[in-house]
PDB file of C-alpha atoms in Angstrom:
ATOM      1  CA  UNK E  29      27.861  -9.867 -41.492  1.00  0.00           C
ATOM      2  CA  UNK E  30      27.153 -10.435 -44.872  1.00  0.00           C
ATOM      3  CA  UNK E  31      30.056 -10.107 -48.084  1.00  0.00           C
ATOM      4  CA  UNK E  32      30.224 -10.777 -51.469  1.00  0.00           C
ATOM      5  CA  UNK E  33      32.458 -13.698 -53.095  1.00  0.00           C
ATOM      6  CA  UNK E  34      32.104 -14.917 -56.478  1.00  0.00           C
ATOM      7  CA  UNK E  35      31.628 -18.332 -57.984  1.00  0.00           C
ATOM      8  CA  UNK E  36      32.126 -19.153 -61.744  1.00  0.00           C
ATOM      9  CA  UNK E  37      32.889 -15.089 -61.341  1.00  0.00           C
ATOM     10  CA  UNK E  38      29.832 -14.569 -60.581  1.00  0.00           C
ATOM     11  CA  UNK E  39      28.408 -12.445 -57.491  1.00  0.00           C
ATOM     12  CA  UNK E  40      27.180 -14.485 -54.367  1.00  0.00           C
ATOM     13  CA  UNK E  41      26.443 -13.449 -51.098  1.00  0.00           C
ATOM     14  CA  UNK E  42      27.603 -15.342 -47.621  1.00  0.00           C
ATOM     15  CA  UNK E  43      26.530 -14.703 -43.877  1.00  0.00           C
ATOM     16  CA  UNK E  44      30.496 -14.281 -41.509  1.00  0.00           C
ATOM     17  CA  UNK E  45      28.155 -16.237 -38.885  1.00  0.00           C
ATOM     18  CA  UNK E  46      27.682 -19.359 -40.429  1.00  0.00           C
ATOM     19  CA  UNK E  47      31.380 -19.558 -41.402  1.00  0.00           C
ATOM     20  CA  UNK E  48      30.620 -23.311 -40.072  1.00  0.00           C
ATOM     21  CA  UNK E  49      28.612 -24.228 -43.057  1.00  0.00           C
ATOM     22  CA  UNK E  50      28.611 -24.139 -47.261  1.00  0.00           C
ATOM     23  CA  UNK E  51      26.468 -21.440 -47.458  1.00  0.00           C
ATOM     24  CA  UNK E  52      25.132 -18.409 -49.852  1.00  0.00           C
ATOM     25  CA  UNK E  53      22.772 -16.908 -51.286  1.00  0.00           C
ATOM     26  CA  UNK E  54      22.784 -16.310 -55.647  1.00  0.00           C
ATOM     27  CA  UNK E  55      22.164 -12.540 -57.213  1.00  0.00           C
ATOM     28  CA  UNK E  56      20.852 -11.832 -60.585  1.00  0.00           C
ATOM     29  CA  UNK E  57      24.520 -13.511 -62.096  1.00  0.00           C
ATOM     30  CA  UNK E  58      23.809 -16.336 -61.191  1.00  0.00           C
ATOM     31  CA  UNK E  59      20.345 -17.333 -61.525  1.00  0.00           C
ATOM     32  CA  UNK E  60      19.216 -20.971 -60.912  1.00  0.00           C
ATOM     33  CA  UNK E  61      15.746 -21.565 -61.546  1.00  0.00           C
ATOM     34  CA  UNK E  62      13.523 -18.987 -64.154  1.00  0.00           C
ATOM     35  CA  UNK E  63      10.008 -19.964 -65.332  1.00  0.00           C
ATOM     36  CA  UNK E  64      11.325 -18.454 -68.464  1.00  0.00           C
ATOM     37  CA  UNK E  65      14.723 -19.938 -69.275  1.00  0.00           C
ATOM     38  CA  UNK E  66      16.564 -23.062 -68.991  1.00  0.00           C
ATOM     39  CA  UNK E  67      19.613 -22.198 -66.151  1.00  0.00           C
ATOM     40  CA  UNK E  68      21.251 -25.669 -66.204  1.00  0.00           C
ATOM     41  CA  UNK E  69      24.259 -24.385 -66.948  1.00  0.00           C
ATOM     42  CA  UNK E  70      24.629 -22.337 -64.105  1.00  0.00           C
ATOM     43  CA  UNK E  71      23.500 -25.111 -61.447  1.00  0.00           C
ATOM     44  CA  UNK E  72      25.870 -27.059 -63.270  1.00  0.00           C
ATOM     45  CA  UNK E  73      28.756 -24.423 -61.869  1.00  0.00           C
ATOM     46  CA  UNK E  74      27.123 -24.459 -58.379  1.00  0.00           C
ATOM     47  CA  UNK E  75      27.199 -28.510 -58.613  1.00  0.00           C
ATOM     48  CA  UNK E  76      30.996 -27.982 -59.524  1.00  0.00           C
ATOM     49  CA  UNK E  77      31.900 -25.552 -57.145  1.00  0.00           C
ATOM     50  CA  UNK E  78      30.251 -27.983 -54.470  1.00  0.00           C
ATOM     51  CA  UNK E  79      31.119 -30.906 -56.108  1.00  0.00           C
ATOM     52  CA  UNK E  80      28.018 -32.752 -55.811  1.00  0.00           C
ATOM     53  CA  UNK E  81      24.073 -32.601 -56.692  1.00  0.00           C
ATOM     54  CA  UNK E  82      21.785 -30.271 -54.937  1.00  0.00           C
ATOM     55  CA  UNK E  83      18.155 -31.566 -54.038  1.00  0.00           C
ATOM     56  CA  UNK E  84      15.614 -28.352 -54.297  1.00  0.00           C
ATOM     57  CA  UNK E  85      11.565 -27.949 -53.362  1.00  0.00           C
ATOM     58  CA  UNK E  86       8.369 -26.963 -54.491  1.00  0.00           C
ATOM     59  CA  UNK E  87       6.828 -24.484 -52.466  1.00  0.00           C
ATOM     60  CA  UNK E  88       3.456 -23.737 -51.121  1.00  0.00           C
ATOM     61  CA  UNK E  89       3.664 -21.312 -48.545  1.00  0.00           C
ATOM     62  CA  UNK E  90       3.466 -23.775 -45.961  1.00  0.00           C
ATOM     63  CA  UNK E  91       5.551 -24.623 -42.641  1.00  0.00           C
ATOM     64  CA  UNK E  92       6.215 -28.900 -43.620  1.00  0.00           C
ATOM     65  CA  UNK E  93      10.129 -29.788 -43.617  1.00  0.00           C
ATOM     66  CA  UNK E  94      11.590 -32.357 -45.411  1.00  0.00           C
ATOM     67  CA  UNK E  95      14.550 -34.633 -44.639  1.00  0.00           C
ATOM     68  CA  UNK E  96      16.592 -34.326 -47.899  1.00  0.00           C
ATOM     69  CA  UNK E  97      17.716 -38.212 -48.401  1.00  0.00           C
ATOM     70  CA  UNK E  98      20.426 -39.656 -50.262  1.00  0.00           C
ATOM     71  CA  UNK E  99      19.822 -40.100 -54.083  1.00  0.00           C
ATOM     72  CA  UNK E 100      16.196 -37.875 -53.427  1.00  0.00           C
ATOM     73  CA  UNK E 101      16.736 -34.628 -55.280  1.00  0.00           C
ATOM     74  CA  UNK E 102      13.404 -33.342 -55.175  1.00  0.00           C
ATOM     75  CA  UNK E 103      11.043 -32.545 -52.741  1.00  0.00           C
ATOM     76  CA  UNK E 104       7.059 -31.817 -53.089  1.00  0.00           C
ATOM     77  CA  UNK E 105       4.729 -29.200 -50.830  1.00  0.00           C
ATOM     78  CA  UNK E 106       7.699 -28.421 -48.396  1.00  0.00           C
ATOM     79  CA  UNK E 107       8.674 -25.122 -47.010  1.00  0.00           C
ATOM     80  CA  UNK E 108      12.198 -26.351 -45.705  1.00  0.00           C
ATOM     81  CA  UNK E 109      14.400 -28.375 -46.635  1.00  0.00           C
ATOM     82  CA  UNK E 110      16.854 -30.342 -44.026  1.00  0.00           C
ATOM     83  CA  UNK E 111      20.362 -31.209 -44.836  1.00  0.00           C
ATOM     84  CA  UNK E 112      22.541 -33.710 -43.078  1.00  0.00           C
ATOM     85  CA  UNK E 113      24.895 -34.241 -45.658  1.00  0.00           C
ATOM     86  CA  UNK E 114      24.503 -33.149 -48.902  1.00  0.00           C
ATOM     87  CA  UNK E 115      23.223 -30.567 -50.462  1.00  0.00           C
ATOM     88  CA  UNK E 116      20.635 -28.365 -51.401  1.00  0.00           C
ATOM     89  CA  UNK E 117      18.895 -25.259 -52.908  1.00  0.00           C
ATOM     90  CA  UNK E 118      15.667 -23.311 -52.477  1.00  0.00           C
ATOM     91  CA  UNK E 119      13.862 -20.390 -55.049  1.00  0.00           C
ATOM     92  CA  UNK E 120      12.516 -16.812 -54.295  1.00  0.00           C
ATOM     93  CA  UNK E 121      11.122 -14.118 -55.320  1.00  0.00           C
ATOM     94  CA  UNK E 122      10.734 -11.697 -51.971  1.00  0.00           C
ATOM     95  CA  UNK E 123      10.114 -14.015 -49.350  1.00  0.00           C
ATOM     96  CA  UNK E 124      12.436 -14.303 -46.725  1.00  0.00           C
ATOM     97  CA  UNK E 125      15.196 -17.079 -46.737  1.00  0.00           C
ATOM     98  CA  UNK E 126      15.885 -18.645 -43.291  1.00  0.00           C
ATOM     99  CA  UNK E 127      19.118 -20.985 -43.284  1.00  0.00           C
ATOM    100  CA  UNK E 128      19.855 -22.587 -39.979  1.00  0.00           C
ATOM    101  CA  UNK E 129      23.272 -23.883 -39.012  1.00  0.00           C
ATOM    102  CA  UNK E 130      23.338 -26.204 -35.908  1.00  0.00           C
ATOM    103  CA  UNK E 131      26.519 -28.414 -35.944  1.00  0.00           C
ATOM    104  CA  UNK E 132      24.822 -31.166 -36.977  1.00  0.00           C
ATOM    105  CA  UNK E 133      23.329 -30.573 -40.081  1.00  0.00           C
ATOM    106  CA  UNK E 134      21.846 -27.490 -41.642  1.00  0.00           C
ATOM    107  CA  UNK E 135      18.316 -25.847 -42.970  1.00  0.00           C
ATOM    108  CA  UNK E 136      16.560 -23.713 -45.414  1.00  0.00           C
ATOM    109  CA  UNK E 137      13.552 -22.279 -44.680  1.00  0.00           C
ATOM    110  CA  UNK E 138      11.094 -20.572 -47.163  1.00  0.00           C
ATOM    111  CA  UNK E 139       9.211 -17.799 -45.036  1.00  0.00           C
ATOM    112  CA  UNK E 140       6.572 -15.807 -47.194  1.00  0.00           C
ATOM    113  CA  UNK E 141       3.813 -13.749 -44.919  1.00  0.00           C
ATOM    114  CA  UNK E 142       1.836 -16.827 -44.964  1.00  0.00           C
ATOM    115  CA  UNK E 143       4.798 -18.882 -43.637  1.00  0.00           C
ATOM    116  CA  UNK E 144       5.410 -16.333 -41.537  1.00  0.00           C
ATOM    117  CA  UNK E 145       1.899 -15.901 -40.009  1.00  0.00           C
ATOM    118  CA  UNK E 146       2.365 -19.680 -39.561  1.00  0.00           C
ATOM    119  CA  UNK E 147       5.875 -19.148 -37.928  1.00  0.00           C
ATOM    120  CA  UNK E 148       7.952 -20.787 -39.451  1.00  0.00           C
ATOM    121  CA  UNK E 149      10.988 -19.591 -37.990  1.00  0.00           C
ATOM    122  CA  UNK E 150      10.008 -21.378 -34.599  1.00  0.00           C
ATOM    123  CA  UNK E 151       9.024 -25.144 -36.156  1.00  0.00           C
ATOM    124  CA  UNK E 152      11.934 -24.615 -37.778  1.00  0.00           C
ATOM    125  CA  UNK E 153      13.502 -24.006 -34.491  1.00  0.00           C
ATOM    126  CA  UNK E 154      11.517 -26.953 -32.784  1.00  0.00           C
ATOM    127  CA  UNK E 155      12.448 -29.337 -35.211  1.00  0.00           C
ATOM    128  CA  UNK E 156      15.781 -28.683 -34.762  1.00  0.00           C
ATOM    129  CA  UNK E 157      15.511 -28.716 -30.975  1.00  0.00           C
ATOM    130  CA  UNK E 158      13.344 -31.914 -30.915  1.00  0.00           C
ATOM    131  CA  UNK E 159      15.453 -34.175 -33.022  1.00  0.00           C
ATOM    132  CA  UNK E 160      18.928 -33.350 -32.569  1.00  0.00           C
ATOM    133  CA  UNK E 161      18.980 -32.585 -29.280  1.00  0.00           C
ATOM    134  CA  UNK E 162      20.342 -29.296 -30.329  1.00  0.00           C
ATOM    135  CA  UNK E 163      20.468 -26.305 -27.723  1.00  0.00           C
ATOM    136  CA  UNK E 164      19.057 -22.782 -28.966  1.00  0.00           C
ATOM    137  CA  UNK E 165      22.414 -21.281 -28.157  1.00  0.00           C
ATOM    138  CA  UNK E 166      24.128 -23.202 -30.474  1.00  0.00           C
ATOM    139  CA  UNK E 167      21.420 -22.939 -33.576  1.00  0.00           C
ATOM    140  CA  UNK E 168      22.744 -20.110 -35.871  1.00  0.00           C
ATOM    141  CA  UNK E 169      20.397 -18.176 -38.544  1.00  0.00           C
ATOM    142  CA  UNK E 170      21.403 -15.812 -41.529  1.00  0.00           C
ATOM    143  CA  UNK E 171      17.799 -14.438 -42.792  1.00  0.00           C
ATOM    144  CA  UNK E 172      18.691 -13.735 -46.497  1.00  0.00           C
ATOM    145  CA  UNK E 173      18.285 -11.125 -49.032  1.00  0.00           C
ATOM    146  CA  UNK E 174      13.932 -10.241 -48.943  1.00  0.00           C
ATOM    147  CA  UNK E 175      11.755  -7.442 -49.883  1.00  0.00           C
ATOM    148  CA  UNK E 176      12.553  -4.692 -47.129  1.00  0.00           C
ATOM    149  CA  UNK E 177       9.600  -2.568 -45.051  1.00  0.00           C
ATOM    150  CA  UNK E 178       9.658   0.088 -47.254  1.00  0.00           C
ATOM    151  CA  UNK E 179       8.572  -1.830 -50.144  1.00  0.00           C
ATOM    152  CA  UNK E 180       6.259  -4.611 -48.642  1.00  0.00           C
ATOM    153  CA  UNK E 181       2.310  -2.576 -48.574  1.00  0.00           C
ATOM    154  CA  UNK E 182       0.329  -5.499 -47.169  1.00  0.00           C
ATOM    155  CA  UNK E 183      -3.431  -4.982 -46.474  1.00  0.00           C
ATOM    156  CA  UNK E 184      -4.805  -4.721 -43.242  1.00  0.00           C
ATOM    157  CA  UNK E 185      -5.847  -8.634 -42.654  1.00  0.00           C
ATOM    158  CA  UNK E 186      -2.095  -9.769 -43.562  1.00  0.00           C
ATOM    159  CA  UNK E 187      -0.701  -7.001 -41.091  1.00  0.00           C
ATOM    160  CA  UNK E 188      -3.012  -7.930 -37.940  1.00  0.00           C
ATOM    161  CA  UNK E 189      -2.108 -12.075 -38.664  1.00  0.00           C
ATOM    162  CA  UNK E 190       1.538 -10.991 -38.570  1.00  0.00           C
ATOM    163  CA  UNK E 191       1.355  -9.021 -35.777  1.00  0.00           C
ATOM    164  CA  UNK E 192      -0.177 -11.164 -33.978  1.00  0.00           C
ATOM    165  CA  UNK E 193       3.091 -13.257 -33.977  1.00  0.00           C
ATOM    166  CA  UNK E 194       5.293 -11.357 -32.101  1.00  0.00           C
ATOM    167  CA  UNK E 195       4.849  -9.879 -28.841  1.00  0.00           C
ATOM    168  CA  UNK E 196       7.979  -7.047 -30.007  1.00  0.00           C
ATOM    169  CA  UNK E 197       5.749  -4.723 -32.537  1.00  0.00           C
ATOM    170  CA  UNK E 198       8.551  -1.882 -32.517  1.00  0.00           C
ATOM    171  CA  UNK E 199      10.351  -3.544 -35.507  1.00  0.00           C
ATOM    172  CA  UNK E 200       8.613  -5.010 -38.727  1.00  0.00           C
ATOM    173  CA  UNK E 201       4.944  -2.929 -38.490  1.00  0.00           C
ATOM    174  CA  UNK E 202       4.165   0.602 -39.507  1.00  0.00           C
ATOM    175  CA  UNK E 203       1.184   2.474 -40.863  1.00  0.00           C
ATOM    176  CA  UNK E 204       1.422   5.167 -42.756  1.00  0.00           C
ATOM    177  CA  UNK E 205      -1.138   7.542 -44.664  1.00  0.00           C
ATOM    178  CA  UNK E 206      -4.099   4.920 -43.948  1.00  0.00           C
ATOM    179  CA  UNK E 207      -1.746   2.440 -45.243  1.00  0.00           C
ATOM    180  CA  UNK E 208      -0.012  -1.396 -43.770  1.00  0.00           C
ATOM    181  CA  UNK E 209       3.517  -2.034 -44.402  1.00  0.00           C
ATOM    182  CA  UNK E 210       5.886  -5.029 -42.559  1.00  0.00           C
ATOM    183  CA  UNK E 211       9.231  -6.057 -42.765  1.00  0.00           C
ATOM    184  CA  UNK E 212       9.092  -9.886 -42.815  1.00  0.00           C
ATOM    185  CA  UNK E 213      13.361 -10.389 -42.331  1.00  0.00           C
ATOM    186  CA  UNK E 214      12.040  -8.239 -38.691  1.00  0.00           C
ATOM    187  CA  UNK E 215       9.524 -10.127 -38.462  1.00  0.00           C
ATOM    188  CA  UNK E 216      11.147 -13.229 -38.796  1.00  0.00           C
ATOM    189  CA  UNK E 217      14.294 -11.852 -36.662  1.00  0.00           C
ATOM    190  CA  UNK E 218      11.848 -11.149 -33.697  1.00  0.00           C
ATOM    191  CA  UNK E 219      10.295 -14.517 -33.296  1.00  0.00           C
ATOM    192  CA  UNK E 220      13.492 -16.286 -33.301  1.00  0.00           C
ATOM    193  CA  UNK E 221      14.844 -14.264 -30.696  1.00  0.00           C
ATOM    194  CA  UNK E 222      11.287 -14.604 -28.719  1.00  0.00           C
ATOM    195  CA  UNK E 223      12.194 -18.843 -29.029  1.00  0.00           C
ATOM    196  CA  UNK E 224      15.477 -18.086 -27.736  1.00  0.00           C
ATOM    197  CA  UNK E 225      17.353 -17.485 -30.675  1.00  0.00           C
ATOM    198  CA  UNK E 226      21.177 -15.057 -29.828  1.00  0.00           C
ATOM    199  CA  UNK E 227      22.997 -15.641 -33.646  1.00  0.00           C
ATOM    200  CA  UNK E 228      21.128 -14.515 -35.623  1.00  0.00           C
ATOM    201  CA  UNK E 229      22.803 -12.193 -39.197  1.00  0.00           C
ATOM    202  CA  UNK E 230      20.245 -10.322 -41.347  1.00  0.00           C
ATOM    203  CA  UNK E 231      21.078  -9.382 -44.757  1.00  0.00           C
ATOM    204  CA  UNK E 232      20.849  -5.900 -45.771  1.00  0.00           C
ATOM    205  CA  UNK E 233      19.512  -5.825 -49.254  1.00  0.00           C
ATOM    206  CA  UNK E 234      15.853  -5.428 -50.516  1.00  0.00           C
ATOM    207  CA  UNK E 235      14.908  -7.690 -53.445  1.00  0.00           C
ATOM    208  CA  UNK E 236      13.214  -4.769 -54.572  1.00  0.00           C
ATOM    209  CA  UNK E 237      14.866  -1.974 -54.149  1.00  0.00           C
ATOM    210  CA  UNK E 238      18.407  -0.004 -54.397  1.00  0.00           C
ATOM    211  CA  UNK E 239      21.023  -1.607 -56.700  1.00  0.00           C
ATOM    212  CA  UNK E 240      19.088  -4.407 -58.005  1.00  0.00           C
ATOM    213  CA  UNK E 241      21.240  -6.901 -56.870  1.00  0.00           C
ATOM    214  CA  UNK E 242      17.947  -9.997 -56.950  1.00  0.00           C
ATOM    215  CA  UNK E 243      14.851 -10.625 -58.272  1.00  0.00           C
ATOM    216  CA  UNK E 244      11.395  -9.568 -57.054  1.00  0.00           C
ATOM    217  CA  UNK E 245       8.570 -11.175 -58.195  1.00  0.00           C
ATOM    218  CA  UNK E 246       6.373  -8.015 -56.759  1.00  0.00           C
ATOM    219  CA  UNK E 247       7.771  -5.649 -58.552  1.00  0.00           C
ATOM    220  CA  UNK E 248       8.510  -7.314 -62.012  1.00  0.00           C
ATOM    221  CA  UNK E 249       6.624  -9.844 -61.985  1.00  0.00           C
ATOM    222  CA  UNK E 250       9.447 -11.810 -63.562  1.00  0.00           C
ATOM    223  CA  UNK E 251       9.853 -15.676 -63.772  1.00  0.00           C
ATOM    224  CA  UNK E 252      13.404 -15.182 -62.007  1.00  0.00           C
ATOM    225  CA  UNK E 253      14.576 -16.252 -59.081  1.00  0.00           C
ATOM    226  CA  UNK E 254      17.360 -16.195 -56.387  1.00  0.00           C
ATOM    227  CA  UNK E 255      18.507 -19.220 -54.359  1.00  0.00           C
ATOM    228  CA  UNK E 256      19.637 -20.382 -50.758  1.00  0.00           C
ATOM    229  CA  UNK E 257      22.329 -22.696 -51.021  1.00  0.00           C
ATOM    230  CA  UNK E 258      23.895 -25.098 -48.107  1.00  0.00           C
ATOM    231  CA  UNK E 259      26.163 -28.181 -48.455  1.00  0.00           C
ATOM    232  CA  UNK E 260      26.999 -30.050 -45.450  1.00  0.00           C
TER     233      UNK E 260
END
């Protein structure tokens, strides 16, 4: 279950499933990246809280995963950051954050519709299992805040491409009045289940509607982002 916590008096969300690893998802109150404003003070507050500097990435909507190395803090063309020792953060507009905990480390992965079509969730699981010899039943995944099913209208081409990634079409897909809607959180959860992951927690919050706790690029065209953070 997701619950609220506070860093420097500002709200973040955590998952009790991932109690074995330091992690959180930032909100509007603690933005770590913006194209419109310097957010270095907020990043410093988070790094002071973690006790170390964070690495980050430049996503390209692919499935390449970079291993965070000591002394290197920026990773180009990477949509996954694998952390054995250290801290990292990744920024999101409406795409789906996936945070993995597996005992020997943690990973943040970025899964927009393109990454979901390429099955980033399954790619991440395979890398964890192959590289660390971890059993799938020992992997825990928190699926963070992302645009919800009702807010995410797509074209038929995207709908069909996503539909081809899972055998179970009941959740995450709908056609209404000739329009196509997808739920990336549900689709990523189904991908994880179909590749053998059983420990999954899904954030109930939408980035586009409801209480406006997070930023939505799709609906606000904003340069501000919310982030997923891990420390091992």
